[in-house]
Every structure is written in C-alpha cells, then in structure tokens.
Amino acid sequence: MFGDELIGSMKRGAYLISTARAEITDRDAVVRALESGRLAGYAAGPREILEAWLDGAPVREEYLIVEGGALAGTGAHSYSTGK
C-alpha cells in the first residue's frame, strides 16, 4: 500500500500515478506528501487519457507532456529540452 513509509522512500518531487482498480493508496498520506512537496503530483487520470485517445478526443492540457513530437501542456513548463 502506498502510505507514508513507501511514499517517503520515493525521490522527492516524484509523481504518483495510480492505474490500479483497487484502493492501494492511503489518501491522507498522499495529501500529506503533496502538501509537503514530497510528491510533485498525483496523476489520477490515466483512464481519462486512454479514453480520450481511443475516442479520438483531445487530452486535457494538464495531462499533456508531448504532442506532435514537441513538449506540450504541463510538459512544456515542467521539462527541459536540453537546449
């Protein structure tokens, strides 16, 4: 289970992406980790992203990292191209 101990062992600034059907995260531990900066984000949208892709619909801006081979959305602000 993703609780205080396991989340505390993760690299500071990591993102937690939950793709499991079962509740495997301690919600309060995730909130504490987000508020303290231990986690940079909690991406609960993998299903929404896949459904949008399968439907040919646009993916919400906050979920985008790359689009058309270039950094986009949140990715454009969070990652460096090394240039």
CSV table of C-alpha atoms in Angstrom, one decimal:
chain,number,residue,atom,x,y,z
A,1,MET,CA,0.0,0.0,0.0
A,2,PHE,CA,1.2,3.5,-0.8
A,3,GLY,CA,1.3,5.0,2.6
A,4,ASP,CA,3.7,7.4,4.5
A,5,GLU,CA,6.6,4.9,4.6
A,6,LEU,CA,6.5,3.9,0.9
A,7,ILE,CA,5.9,7.4,-0.4
A,8,GLY,CA,8.7,8.7,1.9
A,9,SER,CA,11.1,6.3,0.2
A,10,MET,CA,10.4,7.8,-3.2
A,11,LYS,CA,12.5,10.5,-4.7
A,12,ARG,CA,11.4,14.0,-3.7
A,13,GLY,CA,9.3,15.6,-6.4
A,14,ALA,CA,8.1,12.3,-7.8
A,15,TYR,CA,4.7,11.8,-9.4
A,16,LEU,CA,2.4,9.0,-8.2
A,17,ILE,CA,0.3,7.5,-11.0
A,18,SER,CA,-2.4,5.2,-9.8
A,19,THR,CA,-3.6,2.8,-12.5
A,20,ALA,CA,-4.9,0.1,-10.2
A,21,ARG,CA,-8.5,-0.8,-9.8
A,22,ALA,CA,-8.3,-1.4,-6.0
A,23,GLU,CA,-7.6,1.3,-3.5
A,24,ILE,CA,-3.9,0.8,-2.9
A,25,THR,CA,-3.1,4.3,-1.8
A,26,ASP,CA,-3.6,5.9,1.6
A,27,ARG,CA,-5.4,9.1,0.6
A,28,ASP,CA,-4.3,11.0,3.7
A,29,ALA,CA,-0.6,10.0,3.1
A,30,VAL,CA,-0.9,11.3,-0.5
A,31,VAL,CA,-2.3,14.6,0.7
A,32,ARG,CA,0.5,15.0,3.3
A,33,ALA,CA,3.1,14.2,0.6
A,34,LEU,CA,1.6,16.7,-1.8
A,35,GLU,CA,1.4,19.4,0.8
A,36,SER,CA,5.0,18.9,1.9
A,37,GLY,CA,6.4,18.7,-1.6
A,38,ARG,CA,7.5,15.1,-1.3
A,39,LEU,CA,5.2,14.3,-4.3
A,40,ALA,CA,5.0,16.8,-7.1
A,41,GLY,CA,1.7,15.4,-8.3
A,42,TYR,CA,-0.8,12.6,-8.1
A,43,ALA,CA,-2.0,11.7,-11.6
A,44,ALA,CA,-5.3,10.0,-11.3
A,45,GLY,CA,-6.2,10.5,-15.0
A,46,PRO,CA,-4.7,7.6,-16.9
A,47,ARG,CA,-8.1,6.2,-17.6
A,48,GLU,CA,-9.4,9.5,-18.9
A,49,ILE,CA,-6.3,9.9,-21.1
A,50,LEU,CA,-6.8,6.4,-22.6
A,51,GLU,CA,-10.5,7.0,-23.2
A,52,ALA,CA,-9.8,10.3,-24.9
A,53,TRP,CA,-7.2,8.7,-27.1
A,54,LEU,CA,-9.5,5.8,-28.0
A,55,ASP,CA,-12.3,8.2,-28.8
A,56,GLY,CA,-10.0,10.5,-30.8
A,57,ALA,CA,-10.8,13.3,-28.4
A,58,PRO,CA,-8.2,15.9,-27.2
A,59,VAL,CA,-6.4,15.2,-24.0
A,60,ARG,CA,-6.8,17.8,-21.3
A,61,GLU,CA,-4.0,20.3,-21.2
A,62,GLU,CA,-2.9,19.4,-17.6
A,63,TYR,CA,-2.3,15.8,-18.8
A,64,LEU,CA,-0.2,16.7,-21.8
A,65,ILE,CA,3.5,16.2,-21.8
A,66,VAL,CA,4.3,15.7,-25.5
A,67,GLU,CA,2.1,16.4,-28.5
A,68,GLY,CA,3.2,16.1,-32.1
A,69,GLY,CA,6.8,15.4,-31.1
A,70,ALA,CA,7.2,18.6,-29.0
A,71,LEU,CA,6.7,19.4,-25.4
A,72,ALA,CA,3.1,20.5,-24.7
A,73,GLY,CA,0.8,21.4,-21.9
A,74,THR,CA,2.3,20.8,-18.4
A,75,GLY,CA,5.3,19.2,-20.1
A,76,ALA,CA,6.2,22.4,-21.8
A,77,HIS,CA,6.5,24.0,-18.4
A,78,SER,CA,8.0,21.1,-16.4
A,79,TYR,CA,10.7,19.6,-18.6
A,80,SER,CA,13.7,20.9,-20.4
A,81,THR,CA,14.6,20.0,-24.0
A,82,GLY,CA,18.3,20.3,-23.1
A,83,LYS,CA,18.8,23.3,-25.4
